[in-house]
Coordinates of C-alpha atoms in Angstrom, one line a residue:
Chain A
X903 CA 122.7 125.0 92.7
X904 CA 122.0 122.4 89.3
X905 CA 121.2 119.5 90.2
X906 CA 123.1 116.8 88.4
X907 CA 121.5 113.3 88.4
X908 CA 124.2 109.5 88.1
X909 CA 122.2 107.0 88.0
X910 CA 124.1 102.9 88.3
X911 CA 124.4 99.5 89.7
X912 CA 124.7 99.2 93.5
X913 CA 127.5 96.2 92.4
X914 CA 129.9 96.8 89.9
X915 CA 133.5 96.3 88.2
X916 CA 136.9 98.4 89.7
X917 CA 136.8 99.6 86.1
X918 CA 133.2 101.9 86.6
X919 CA 133.7 102.5 89.5
X920 CA 137.0 104.2 88.4
X921 CA 134.2 106.1 86.0
X922 CA 131.5 107.1 88.6
X923 CA 133.9 108.8 90.9
X924 CA 135.5 111.2 87.9
X925 CA 132.2 111.6 87.5
X926 CA 131.8 113.1 90.8
X927 CA 134.5 115.1 90.6
X928 CA 134.0 116.6 87.6
X929 CA 130.3 117.7 88.9
X930 CA 132.0 119.0 91.9
X931 CA 134.8 120.8 89.8
X932 CA 131.5 123.0 88.2
X933 CA 129.2 123.6 91.4
X934 CA 126.9 121.3 90.4
X935 CA 125.0 119.1 93.3
X936 CA 124.7 115.3 93.4
X937 CA 121.9 113.3 92.7
X938 CA 122.1 109.9 93.6
X939 CA 120.1 107.1 95.5
X940 CA 122.3 107.3 98.4
X941 CA 123.5 103.1 98.4
X942 CA 126.8 101.2 97.1
X943 CA 129.0 101.2 93.7
X944 CA 128.2 103.5 91.6
X945 CA 126.0 105.6 93.9
X946 CA 128.8 105.2 96.4
X947 CA 131.9 105.6 93.5
X948 CA 130.2 108.9 91.9
X949 CA 129.6 110.6 96.1
X950 CA 133.2 109.9 96.7
X951 CA 134.5 111.6 93.7
X952 CA 132.0 114.5 93.9
X953 CA 133.1 115.2 97.6
X954 CA 137.0 115.0 96.7
X955 CA 135.9 118.3 94.2
X956 CA 134.1 119.6 97.5
X957 CA 130.9 118.8 96.5
X958 CA 127.8 118.5 97.4
X959 CA 125.6 115.4 97.7
X960 CA 122.4 114.0 97.7
X961 CA 121.1 110.7 98.6
X962 CA 117.5 109.6 98.0
X963 CA 117.6 106.5 99.6
X964 CA 114.6 103.4 100.0
X965 CA 115.4 102.6 103.2
X966 CA 113.8 103.8 106.5
X967 CA 117.5 104.3 108.4
X968 CA 119.2 107.7 107.0
X969 CA 122.4 105.6 108.0
X970 CA 121.9 103.6 105.4
X971 CA 123.3 106.5 102.9
X972 CA 127.3 105.9 101.8
X973 CA 129.8 108.2 104.0
X974 CA 130.2 110.2 101.7
X975 CA 126.4 111.8 101.1
X976 CA 125.9 114.7 103.0
X977 CA 121.9 115.2 102.2
X978 CA 120.1 111.8 103.1
X979 CA 116.4 112.0 101.8
X980 CA 115.4 109.2 103.9
X981 CA 112.1 108.1 101.8
X982 CA 110.9 104.3 103.1
X983 CA 110.0 103.8 99.0
X984 CA 112.4 101.0 98.5
X985 CA 111.8 100.7 94.2
X986 CA 109.4 103.7 93.7
X987 CA 112.6 106.0 95.1
X988 CA 114.5 105.6 91.7
X989 CA 111.9 108.2 90.1
X990 CA 112.6 110.4 93.4
X991 CA 116.4 110.3 92.3
X992 CA 115.2 111.1 88.1
X993 CA 112.3 113.7 88.7
X994 CA 114.7 115.2 91.0
X995 CA 117.5 115.7 88.4
X996 CA 117.6 118.6 85.9
X997 CA 120.4 116.3 84.0
X998 CA 120.9 112.8 84.2
X999 CA 124.1 110.5 83.1
X1000 CA 123.9 106.9 83.4
X1001 CA 126.8 104.7 84.0
X1002 CA 126.2 100.8 83.2
X1003 CA 124.2 100.1 84.8
X1004 CA 120.8 96.9 84.6
X1005 CA 117.3 96.7 85.0
X1006 CA 116.9 99.5 87.2
X1007 CA 119.2 101.5 85.1
X1008 CA 117.1 101.0 81.9
X1009 CA 114.3 101.7 84.4
X1010 CA 115.0 104.8 85.2
X1011 CA 117.1 105.4 82.1
X1012 CA 112.6 105.4 80.6
X1013 CA 111.8 107.5 83.5
X1014 CA 114.0 110.1 82.9
X1015 CA 113.2 110.7 78.6
X1016 CA 109.0 110.1 79.5
X1017 CA 109.7 113.4 81.4
X1018 CA 111.4 115.0 78.9
X1019 CA 115.0 114.9 81.7
X1020 CA 117.8 114.8 79.6
X1021 CA 120.3 111.5 80.2
X1022 CA 124.2 111.5 79.3
X1023 CA 124.9 107.7 79.2
X1024 CA 128.7 106.3 79.2
X1025 CA 128.9 102.7 78.0
X1026 CA 125.0 102.2 78.6
X1027 CA 121.7 101.3 77.2
X1028 CA 121.4 102.6 74.0
X1029 CA 117.6 102.3 73.0
X1030 CA 116.9 105.1 72.4
X1031 CA 118.6 108.4 70.4
X1032 CA 116.9 110.2 72.5
X1033 CA 120.2 109.0 75.0
X1034 CA 123.1 111.2 74.4
X1035 CA 126.4 109.0 74.6
X1036 CA 129.5 110.6 75.7
X1037 CA 132.9 108.1 76.2
X1038 CA 134.6 110.2 78.5
X1039 CA 133.5 111.2 82.4
X1040 CA 135.1 114.4 81.8
X1041 CA 132.6 114.5 77.9
X1042 CA 129.5 113.4 79.9
X1043 CA 129.0 116.6 82.5
X1044 CA 130.4 118.9 80.0
X1045 CA 127.0 117.6 77.9
X1046 CA 125.3 117.3 81.0
X1047 CA 125.7 120.7 82.1
X1048 CA 125.4 121.8 77.9
X1049 CA 121.7 120.0 78.3
X1050 CA 120.5 122.4 81.9
X1051 CA 117.4 124.3 81.5
X1052 CA 118.2 127.7 80.9
Chain B
X76 CA 125.3 117.9 108.9
X77 CA 121.9 117.7 110.3
X78 CA 118.9 117.8 109.7
X79 CA 116.4 120.2 111.4
X80 CA 112.6 119.2 109.7
X81 CA 110.0 122.2 109.9
X82 CA 106.3 121.6 109.5
X83 CA 103.0 123.8 109.4
X84 CA 100.0 124.8 107.0
X85 CA 100.7 126.3 104.0
X86 CA 98.0 129.2 104.3
X87 CA 98.5 131.1 107.0
X88 CA 98.5 134.5 109.7
X89 CA 101.2 136.7 109.9
X90 CA 101.9 135.8 113.0
X91 CA 102.7 132.6 112.1
X92 CA 104.9 133.7 109.3
X93 CA 106.9 135.3 112.0
X94 CA 107.0 132.0 114.5
X95 CA 107.7 130.3 111.2
X96 CA 110.9 133.1 109.7
X97 CA 112.7 133.4 113.2
X98 CA 112.9 129.3 113.3
X99 CA 114.2 129.0 110.5
X100 CA 117.3 131.9 111.3
X101 CA 117.7 129.9 114.6
X102 CA 118.5 126.4 113.2
X103 CA 121.0 128.3 110.4
X104 CA 122.5 130.3 113.3
X105 CA 123.0 126.4 114.6
X106 CA 124.0 125.3 111.0
X107 CA 121.5 123.1 110.5
X108 CA 120.1 121.7 107.1
X109 CA 116.7 122.8 107.2
X110 CA 113.9 120.6 105.3
X111 CA 110.2 121.5 104.7
X112 CA 107.9 120.9 102.2
X113 CA 108.7 123.6 100.1
X114 CA 105.7 125.4 99.2
X115 CA 104.2 128.8 101.0
X116 CA 102.6 129.3 103.7
X117 CA 105.1 128.3 107.4
X118 CA 107.2 125.7 104.5
X119 CA 107.7 129.0 102.4
X120 CA 108.7 131.5 106.0
X121 CA 111.1 128.6 107.6
X122 CA 113.3 128.7 104.5
X123 CA 113.4 132.6 103.8
X124 CA 114.3 132.9 107.5
X125 CA 116.9 130.2 107.2
X126 CA 118.0 132.1 104.1
X127 CA 118.4 135.2 105.3
X128 CA 121.1 133.1 108.4
X129 CA 122.9 132.2 105.2
X130 CA 121.6 129.2 105.7
X131 CA 120.7 125.5 103.3
X132 CA 116.9 124.5 102.9
X133 CA 115.9 121.6 101.3
X134 CA 111.7 121.5 99.8
X135 CA 110.3 118.2 99.7
X136 CA 107.4 119.0 97.7
X137 CA 104.5 116.9 96.7
X138 CA 104.1 117.5 92.5
X139 CA 106.4 117.4 89.7
X140 CA 108.0 119.8 88.7
X141 CA 111.2 122.0 90.3
X142 CA 109.1 125.6 89.5
X143 CA 106.7 124.9 92.7
X144 CA 108.8 124.6 95.1
X145 CA 109.3 128.9 96.8
X146 CA 112.1 130.8 96.0
X147 CA 113.6 130.7 99.3
X148 CA 114.9 126.5 98.5
X149 CA 118.1 125.4 97.3
X150 CA 117.6 121.5 97.0
X151 CA 113.8 120.8 96.0
X152 CA 113.6 116.7 95.6
X153 CA 111.0 117.0 93.4
X154 CA 109.1 113.5 94.0
X155 CA 105.6 114.0 92.6
X156 CA 104.4 112.0 95.3
X157 CA 101.4 113.8 96.5
X158 CA 100.2 114.0 100.6
X159 CA 102.7 111.0 100.6
X160 CA 105.1 112.7 100.5
X161 CA 105.1 114.2 103.7
X162 CA 106.1 110.8 105.3
X163 CA 109.4 111.9 103.7
X164 CA 109.5 114.7 104.9
X165 CA 109.4 113.5 108.5
X166 CA 111.4 110.6 107.5
X167 CA 115.1 113.1 106.1
X168 CA 114.9 115.0 109.5
X169 CA 116.0 113.4 112.7
X170 CA 113.9 115.6 115.2
X171 CA 110.7 117.9 114.2
X172 CA 109.4 120.9 115.1
X173 CA 105.4 121.8 114.2
X174 CA 104.6 125.1 114.3
X175 CA 100.6 125.4 114.2
X176 CA 98.5 123.6 111.7
X177 CA 95.4 121.3 110.8
X178 CA 94.9 117.4 110.1
X179 CA 98.1 117.2 107.1
X180 CA 100.4 118.9 110.4
X181 CA 98.7 116.0 113.2
X182 CA 99.2 112.9 110.1
X183 CA 102.8 114.7 110.2
X184 CA 103.3 114.6 114.3
X185 CA 102.0 111.0 114.3
X186 CA 104.1 109.5 111.4
X187 CA 107.2 111.4 113.6
X188 CA 105.9 109.6 116.8
X189 CA 105.0 106.3 114.6
X190 CA 109.2 106.3 113.7
X191 CA 110.6 107.9 116.8
X192 CA 112.0 110.9 115.6
X193 CA 112.2 113.6 118.3
X194 CA 108.5 116.8 117.9
X195 CA 108.4 119.5 118.9
X196 CA 105.5 121.7 119.0
X197 CA 104.7 125.4 119.0
X198 CA 101.5 126.4 119.8
X199 CA 100.5 122.8 117.8
X200 CA 98.5 119.8 119.0
X201 CA 99.1 118.4 121.8
X202 CA 98.0 115.3 121.5
X203 CA 100.3 113.1 123.1
X204 CA 103.7 114.3 125.7
X205 CA 106.0 112.9 123.7
X206 CA 105.2 116.1 121.8
X207 CA 107.7 118.8 123.2
X208 CA 106.2 121.6 124.0
X209 CA 108.1 124.5 123.6
X210 CA 107.2 128.7 123.8
X211 CA 108.7 130.3 121.4
X212 CA 110.6 130.2 118.6
X213 CA 114.3 130.0 119.9
X214 CA 113.3 127.9 122.7
X215 CA 112.0 125.4 119.9
X216 CA 115.7 125.3 118.1
X217 CA 116.9 124.8 121.0
X218 CA 115.0 122.2 122.3
X219 CA 115.4 120.3 118.6
X220 CA 118.7 120.7 118.7
X221 CA 119.4 118.8 121.9
X222 CA 117.2 115.6 120.8
X223 CA 119.2 115.2 117.7
X224 CA 120.3 112.0 118.3
X225 CA 123.7 111.6 119.1
Chain C
X1180 CA 81.7 98.5 94.5
X1181 CA 81.3 100.1 97.9
X1182 CA 84.8 100.7 99.6
X1183 CA 84.9 100.3 103.3
X1184 CA 88.5 100.9 104.6
X1185 CA 89.3 99.7 108.0
X1186 CA 92.7 100.7 109.8
X1187 CA 93.8 99.8 113.6
X1188 CA 97.2 98.3 114.9
X1189 CA 99.2 94.9 113.8
X1190 CA 99.5 94.0 117.2
X1191 CA 97.0 94.2 119.1
X1192 CA 93.9 92.4 122.0
X1193 CA 91.9 89.3 121.8
X1194 CA 89.0 92.1 122.1
X1195 CA 90.2 94.6 119.5
X1196 CA 90.1 91.0 117.3
X1197 CA 86.7 90.3 118.2
X1198 CA 85.4 93.7 117.1
X1199 CA 87.5 94.1 114.3
X1200 CA 85.6 90.4 112.5
X1201 CA 82.8 91.7 113.4
X1202 CA 83.1 94.9 111.4
X1203 CA 84.3 93.1 108.8
X1204 CA 81.1 90.6 108.5
X1205 CA 79.0 93.5 109.2
X1206 CA 81.1 95.1 106.1
X1207 CA 80.3 91.9 103.6
X1208 CA 76.9 91.4 104.8
X1209 CA 76.0 94.9 102.8
X1210 CA 78.2 93.7 100.0
X1211 CA 81.1 96.3 100.9
X1212 CA 84.4 95.7 99.7
X1213 CA 87.0 95.6 102.1
X1214 CA 90.2 98.0 101.9
X1215 CA 92.8 97.3 105.0
X1216 CA 96.9 97.4 105.3
X1217 CA 96.7 93.5 104.5
X1218 CA 98.9 92.5 107.1
X1219 CA 98.2 90.9 111.0
X1220 CA 96.4 92.4 114.1
X1221 CA 93.7 94.2 113.0
X1222 CA 94.0 94.0 109.5
X1223 CA 93.8 90.1 109.6
X1224 CA 90.7 90.1 112.2
X1225 CA 88.8 91.8 110.3
X1226 CA 89.5 90.4 106.9
X1227 CA 88.7 87.0 108.3
X1228 CA 85.6 87.8 109.3
X1229 CA 84.3 89.7 106.0
X1230 CA 85.4 87.0 104.6
X1231 CA 83.1 84.5 106.8
X1232 CA 80.6 86.3 105.5
X1233 CA 81.5 85.9 101.9
X1234 CA 82.8 89.4 101.2
X1235 CA 86.2 90.7 98.8
X1236 CA 88.9 92.0 100.9
X1237 CA 91.9 94.1 99.3
X1238 CA 94.6 94.1 101.6
X1239 CA 97.9 97.0 100.2
X1240 CA 101.1 96.1 101.8
X1241 CA 104.0 98.0 102.5
X1242 CA 105.8 95.5 101.6
X1243 CA 107.7 94.1 97.9
X1244 CA 106.1 89.8 98.1
X1245 CA 102.4 89.5 98.0
X1246 CA 103.4 86.4 100.0
X1247 CA 103.5 89.0 103.0
X1248 CA 99.4 89.3 102.9
X1249 CA 97.5 87.6 105.4
X1250 CA 95.5 84.4 104.1
X1251 CA 92.3 86.4 103.9
X1252 CA 93.5 88.4 101.4
X1253 CA 91.4 88.1 98.1
X1254 CA 93.8 91.2 96.3
X1255 CA 97.0 91.6 97.6
X1256 CA 98.4 95.8 96.1
X1257 CA 102.4 95.7 96.4
X1258 CA 103.8 98.8 97.5
X1259 CA 107.0 98.8 98.2
X1260 CA 106.0 101.6 100.2
X1261 CA 106.5 100.9 103.6
X1262 CA 105.1 103.2 106.0
X1263 CA 103.5 105.8 103.0
X1264 CA 101.5 102.5 102.3
X1265 CA 98.7 104.2 104.7
X1266 CA 98.5 107.0 102.4
X1267 CA 96.9 104.9 99.7
X1268 CA 94.8 102.7 102.7
X1269 CA 92.7 105.9 103.1
X1270 CA 92.6 107.4 99.8
X1271 CA 91.3 104.3 97.9
X1272 CA 88.3 103.9 101.0
X1273 CA 85.1 105.4 100.0
X1274 CA 84.8 105.7 104.4
X1275 CA 87.4 103.7 106.8
X1276 CA 86.8 103.1 109.7
X1277 CA 89.3 102.9 112.6
X1278 CA 89.6 101.2 115.5
X1279 CA 91.5 102.0 119.3
X1280 CA 95.3 102.7 117.5
X1281 CA 97.8 104.3 118.2
X1282 CA 100.0 106.6 115.9
X1283 CA 99.9 104.4 113.0
X1284 CA 96.4 105.1 113.5
X1285 CA 96.1 109.2 114.0
X1286 CA 98.5 109.1 111.3
X1287 CA 95.7 107.4 108.7
X1288 CA 92.7 109.1 110.9
X1289 CA 94.5 112.7 110.2
X1290 CA 95.1 111.5 107.1
X1291 CA 91.9 110.7 106.0
X1292 CA 90.4 114.2 107.5
X1293 CA 92.6 116.1 105.3
X1294 CA 91.1 114.5 101.8
X1295 CA 87.5 115.0 103.2
X1296 CA 87.1 110.8 103.4
X1297 CA 84.4 110.8 106.1
X1298 CA 85.8 108.8 109.6
X1299 CA 83.4 106.5 111.9
X1300 CA 85.7 105.5 115.1
X1301 CA 85.3 102.8 117.7
X1302 CA 86.7 103.0 120.8
X1303 CA 89.9 105.4 119.4
X1304 CA 91.9 108.5 118.9
X1305 CA 89.0 111.3 119.9
X1306 CA 90.9 114.4 118.7
X1307 CA 88.4 115.7 116.3
X1308 CA 84.5 116.3 116.6
X1309 CA 84.4 115.6 112.9
X1310 CA 85.2 111.8 113.9
X1311 CA 81.4 110.0 114.0
X1312 CA 82.4 107.9 117.0
X1313 CA 80.6 104.3 117.7
X1314 CA 79.5 102.2 120.9
X1315 CA 79.9 99.3 118.6
X1316 CA 80.4 96.6 115.4
X1317 CA 77.3 97.2 113.3
X1318 CA 76.3 100.7 114.6
X1319 CA 80.7 101.5 113.0
X1320 CA 79.1 99.8 109.8
X1321 CA 76.3 100.8 109.5
X1322 CA 77.1 104.9 109.8
X1323 CA 80.5 104.3 107.8
X1324 CA 77.6 103.2 104.6
X1325 CA 75.5 106.4 106.3
X1326 CA 78.3 108.7 105.6
X1327 CA 78.9 107.1 101.5
X1328 CA 79.4 109.5 98.9
X1329 CA 75.9 108.9 96.5
Chain D
X1283 CA 92.9 84.6 92.5
X1284 CA 95.4 85.3 89.6
X1285 CA 96.7 89.0 89.4
X1286 CA 97.5 90.1 85.5
X1287 CA 99.2 93.0 84.5
X1288 CA 98.4 94.9 81.5
X1289 CA 100.7 97.8 80.5
X1290 CA 100.6 100.0 77.5
X1291 CA 100.3 104.0 76.3
X1292 CA 96.8 105.8 77.5
X1293 CA 96.3 107.3 74.1
X1294 CA 96.6 104.3 71.2
X1295 CA 95.0 103.5 67.9
X1296 CA 92.1 101.7 67.0
X1297 CA 94.3 98.7 66.1
X1298 CA 95.9 98.5 69.4
X1299 CA 92.9 98.9 71.5
X1300 CA 91.2 95.8 69.8
X1301 CA 93.9 93.7 70.7
X1302 CA 93.8 95.1 74.1
X1303 CA 90.6 94.5 74.4
X1304 CA 91.0 90.9 73.1
X1305 CA 93.7 90.2 75.8
X1306 CA 91.5 91.3 78.3
X1307 CA 88.4 89.3 77.1
X1308 CA 91.1 86.1 77.3
X1309 CA 92.3 87.3 81.2
X1310 CA 88.1 87.1 82.0
X1311 CA 87.5 84.1 81.1
X1312 CA 90.8 82.3 82.3
X1313 CA 89.3 83.6 86.2
X1314 CA 92.4 85.9 86.3
X1315 CA 91.8 89.2 88.4
X1316 CA 93.1 92.3 85.6
X1317 CA 95.8 94.7 87.2
X1318 CA 96.4 97.9 85.4
X1319 CA 96.4 101.2 85.6
X1320 CA 93.1 102.0 85.7
X1321 CA 93.2 105.7 83.2
X1322 CA 92.9 106.1 79.4
X1323 CA 93.8 104.0 76.2
X1324 CA 95.1 100.3 76.4
X1325 CA 94.7 100.5 80.3
X1326 CA 90.8 101.0 79.4
X1327 CA 90.3 99.1 76.7
X1328 CA 91.6 95.6 79.0
X1329 CA 88.8 96.5 81.8
X1330 CA 86.6 96.8 78.8
X1331 CA 87.5 93.4 77.6
X1332 CA 87.9 92.1 80.8
X1333 CA 84.2 93.1 81.9
X1334 CA 82.2 91.2 78.7
X1335 CA 84.1 88.5 79.5
X1336 CA 82.9 89.2 83.2
X1337 CA 86.0 89.0 84.7
X1338 CA 87.2 92.2 87.9
X1339 CA 89.8 94.3 87.4
X1340 CA 91.9 96.5 89.1
X1341 CA 93.1 100.3 88.4
X1342 CA 96.3 101.6 90.8
X1343 CA 95.6 105.1 89.7
X1344 CA 98.3 107.8 90.0
X1345 CA 96.1 110.7 90.9
X1346 CA 93.4 111.6 94.0
X1347 CA 90.6 110.6 92.7
X1348 CA 88.8 107.9 92.1
X1349 CA 86.6 109.0 89.3
X1350 CA 89.7 109.3 87.6
X1351 CA 89.3 105.6 86.9
X1352 CA 87.7 105.5 83.5
X1353 CA 84.0 103.3 83.7
X1354 CA 85.1 99.3 83.4
X1355 CA 87.4 99.1 87.2
X1356 CA 85.8 97.6 89.8
X1357 CA 88.4 97.9 92.4
X1358 CA 90.2 101.5 92.1
X1359 CA 93.6 101.8 94.4
X1360 CA 93.8 105.9 94.6
X1361 CA 97.3 106.2 95.2
X1362 CA 98.3 109.8 94.6
X1363 CA 101.7 108.7 93.4
X1364 CA 102.0 109.9 89.7
X1365 CA 104.1 107.9 88.0
X1366 CA 105.4 106.3 91.4
X1367 CA 102.1 104.5 90.4
X1368 CA 103.4 102.3 87.5
X1369 CA 105.4 100.8 90.1
X1370 CA 101.9 99.2 91.9
X1371 CA 100.9 98.3 88.9
X1372 CA 104.1 96.1 88.4
X1373 CA 104.6 94.9 92.1
X1374 CA 100.9 94.3 92.3
X1375 CA 101.0 91.0 89.1
X1376 CA 102.2 87.9 89.2
X1377 CA 103.0 88.7 85.4
X1378 CA 102.6 91.4 82.7
X1379 CA 101.2 91.9 79.2
X1380 CA 103.3 94.7 77.5
X1381 CA 101.5 96.1 74.4
X1382 CA 103.4 98.4 72.1
X1383 CA 103.7 101.2 74.3
X1384 CA 106.6 104.1 74.9
X1385 CA 109.3 105.2 77.2
X1386 CA 107.0 104.5 80.3
X1387 CA 105.5 101.0 79.7
X1388 CA 109.9 100.9 79.5
X1389 CA 110.2 101.6 82.5
X1390 CA 107.3 99.0 83.6
X1391 CA 108.9 96.4 82.0
X1392 CA 112.4 97.1 83.1
X1393 CA 111.0 97.6 86.2
X1394 CA 109.2 94.2 86.2
X1395 CA 113.0 92.6 84.8
X1396 CA 114.2 94.3 87.6
X1397 CA 112.0 92.5 89.9
X1398 CA 112.0 89.3 88.3
X1399 CA 108.0 89.6 87.1
X1400 CA 108.2 88.0 83.9
X1401 CA 107.3 89.9 81.0
X1402 CA 105.2 89.3 77.8
X1403 CA 105.0 91.2 74.7
X1404 CA 103.0 92.0 72.0
X1405 CA 104.0 93.9 69.3
X1406 CA 106.5 96.7 72.1
X1407 CA 110.2 96.7 73.3
X1408 CA 112.3 94.1 72.6
X1409 CA 115.2 95.7 74.3
X1410 CA 115.9 92.4 76.5
X1411 CA 115.7 88.5 75.3
X1412 CA 114.2 88.6 78.6
X1413 CA 111.2 89.7 77.3
X1414 CA 108.9 87.0 76.6
X1415 CA 107.7 87.8 72.6
X1416 CA 104.0 86.5 71.5
X1417 CA 102.2 87.2 67.9
X1418 CA 98.8 88.0 68.9
X1419 CA 96.1 88.9 72.1
X1420 CA 95.5 84.8 73.3
X1421 CA 98.7 83.4 73.1
X1422 CA 100.3 86.3 75.3
X1423 CA 97.5 85.5 77.6
X1424 CA 97.9 81.5 76.9
X1425 CA 101.9 82.0 78.4
X1426 CA 101.3 84.7 80.8
X1427 CA 99.3 82.2 82.8
X1428 CA 101.9 79.3 81.7
X1429 CA 104.2 81.9 83.7
X1430 CA 102.5 82.1 86.7
X1431 CA 104.3 81.0 89.6
X1432 CA 103.7 77.9 91.8

C-alpha cells in the first residue's frame, strides 16, 4: 500500500473543497492510501473524495477522541499531541500534496522538505524550488505517484 | 472498522509468539483492525497472525523510517516520538489486549486504564481489578470484542 | 544543576499536599531543580514548597498555554502533547519521587523503570522491588539525591 | 522570568556563530531565560553567549539522553520526540528569534506564526510580513523584548 499525504486548511472555500475532493478520488483510483489530519476543510473533502472512489483513509488527529475524526476516515490515529501531530502526518506519508494553506501548511511543507519527503503543490506556498508545482488535481496526483520512492 | 490494540514485549519466548499469533488471527477473523507498535516480538507475531487470516494491520512506530516496521504491517504510522509513541498505540485502540510484557507494557496498561480504555490481560501484570484477565488467546479476543464501546 | 522529578495526582488530600510541600522544600534546600507536570494537586504543592525554600521549578505542561502552569512554576515548558507529556517529565528527571497517585502515576513509574531512571516511592504503587520505598518526605529526598547518577 | 526562544541550524558558519553568541549575551543581559534546541551550531553558540553574560539556559533536546545537550545548557528537557520537539521549543517561548536557518527553521517560524508567537528574523526566511526583520543581534533582542506579551 502506498501512502499519499494531503495537507491543507481546516477552513476553506468551496473551490478548494472541490480541488481536495478530486485529489482524494484520484488517489483512491490509483489504489493509494490517503493519510491526512482527519478533521474538517481540506482534510474532510479529500477523505470524502477518496471514499467515493472506494479508497482507504487514515486520519491522524490532534485530540483525544476518535470521534473528532470526520466521517470519511476509516482509521483514526488518536494522538492527543495537538499541533505536533502535523509532524506525524508528514512523516507517515511517502509523498505529500499541499493544497493552498496558511502557516500550518507552510510548517508541514518545510517539515517534509527537511525529511526529504517529496512535496507536490496546488496553489500553495512557493518558498522553494523543491516544491513540485501542479496546475490541477489530476496532475498533482500523477506527479505524486511518480515521486514515490521505489 | 473496529480497532483492537495489542501490546507486549519486542523480545519474547516462542510460547508468547504462539499466543500473539493466535490473538492476531482471531482479531482478523472478527474483522478487527490490528493496532500495534509495529516492531518485533509480540508486535510482529500478532501482525503475522492477523495477515494470515486476511486482516488489516497498523503499526505505530517509534522511529523515523517506515522500513522499521515489521513486514506484516500494512500501514506504518511513522512518529519519530520514541517511547511517547506508546501513548498513541493505546489511545488509537478501542480496546487493548496486553500479552505478558515488562515495564513498557505496564506503562501502556496504566495509560489505557487512565483513559478508560478497556484492557484484557493474557499472562500479564495484575495490578488492578480493572484489567480483565483471560486464560487463552481466543478468550482474550472474545472478551475484547465484548468490551468494545457501542 | 541536578534535576529531581516529582509525580503524583492533580487532585489530592490535604495530607498529601503537606507531604508534597515538604518534598519540595527538601529538594530546594539541597539545591535541586524541581521538574514536575506544572499543574494542580501534588504538582502545585511540591512547587510551592520548592519556592518557599528558594528553589528553581520547571513545569512540563500538557496544554498549549504557559498560563496553565501553577503560580509556583518558574519555567513552564509548553508541550501541547496532552498525556504524552508525562514521558517528558520522567525523561527530563535524573531521579523521580512518586507520591501516592493513580493510573497516571503508575504509568510514569513504569516509564521511569523502563528507562532505568531511579524511582523513590512515598505511599505509592508497590508493583516492583525496583521502586525504592521511603517512609517520609525527608527520607525520600535523601534517597533521591543518593540515587543521582554521578 | 521571560522566555526568549532562539532557533537556527545545527551546522553553521563562523559568522553565524558570532551573531548567535551576541544574541545570547544580549538576552542574558536583559535577564531573559534562553530557550533553544540544546544541540550544536546556533543552539550552542547562543547558549555560550548567554552563559558568558550570566544567563539561564534551557535546551529542549530531541534525543533520549541529557548528555546530548551542549555544555552551556543549564536545564536539558529530554523529550525523545525527534523532530516534533521543535514544536515545543516554539510553544515554550514567548517570542522567537530566528537566525538564518534552512527548512527546519522555516518550519519553526511557520509554527510560531501559526500560534501567534512573535518572530524576529536575522538574515532568515522572508516568507511573511509577520516576521519582524532585524539587521543585527542587539536590534533583534531589543525588538524581541518589545514584542513580549504583557
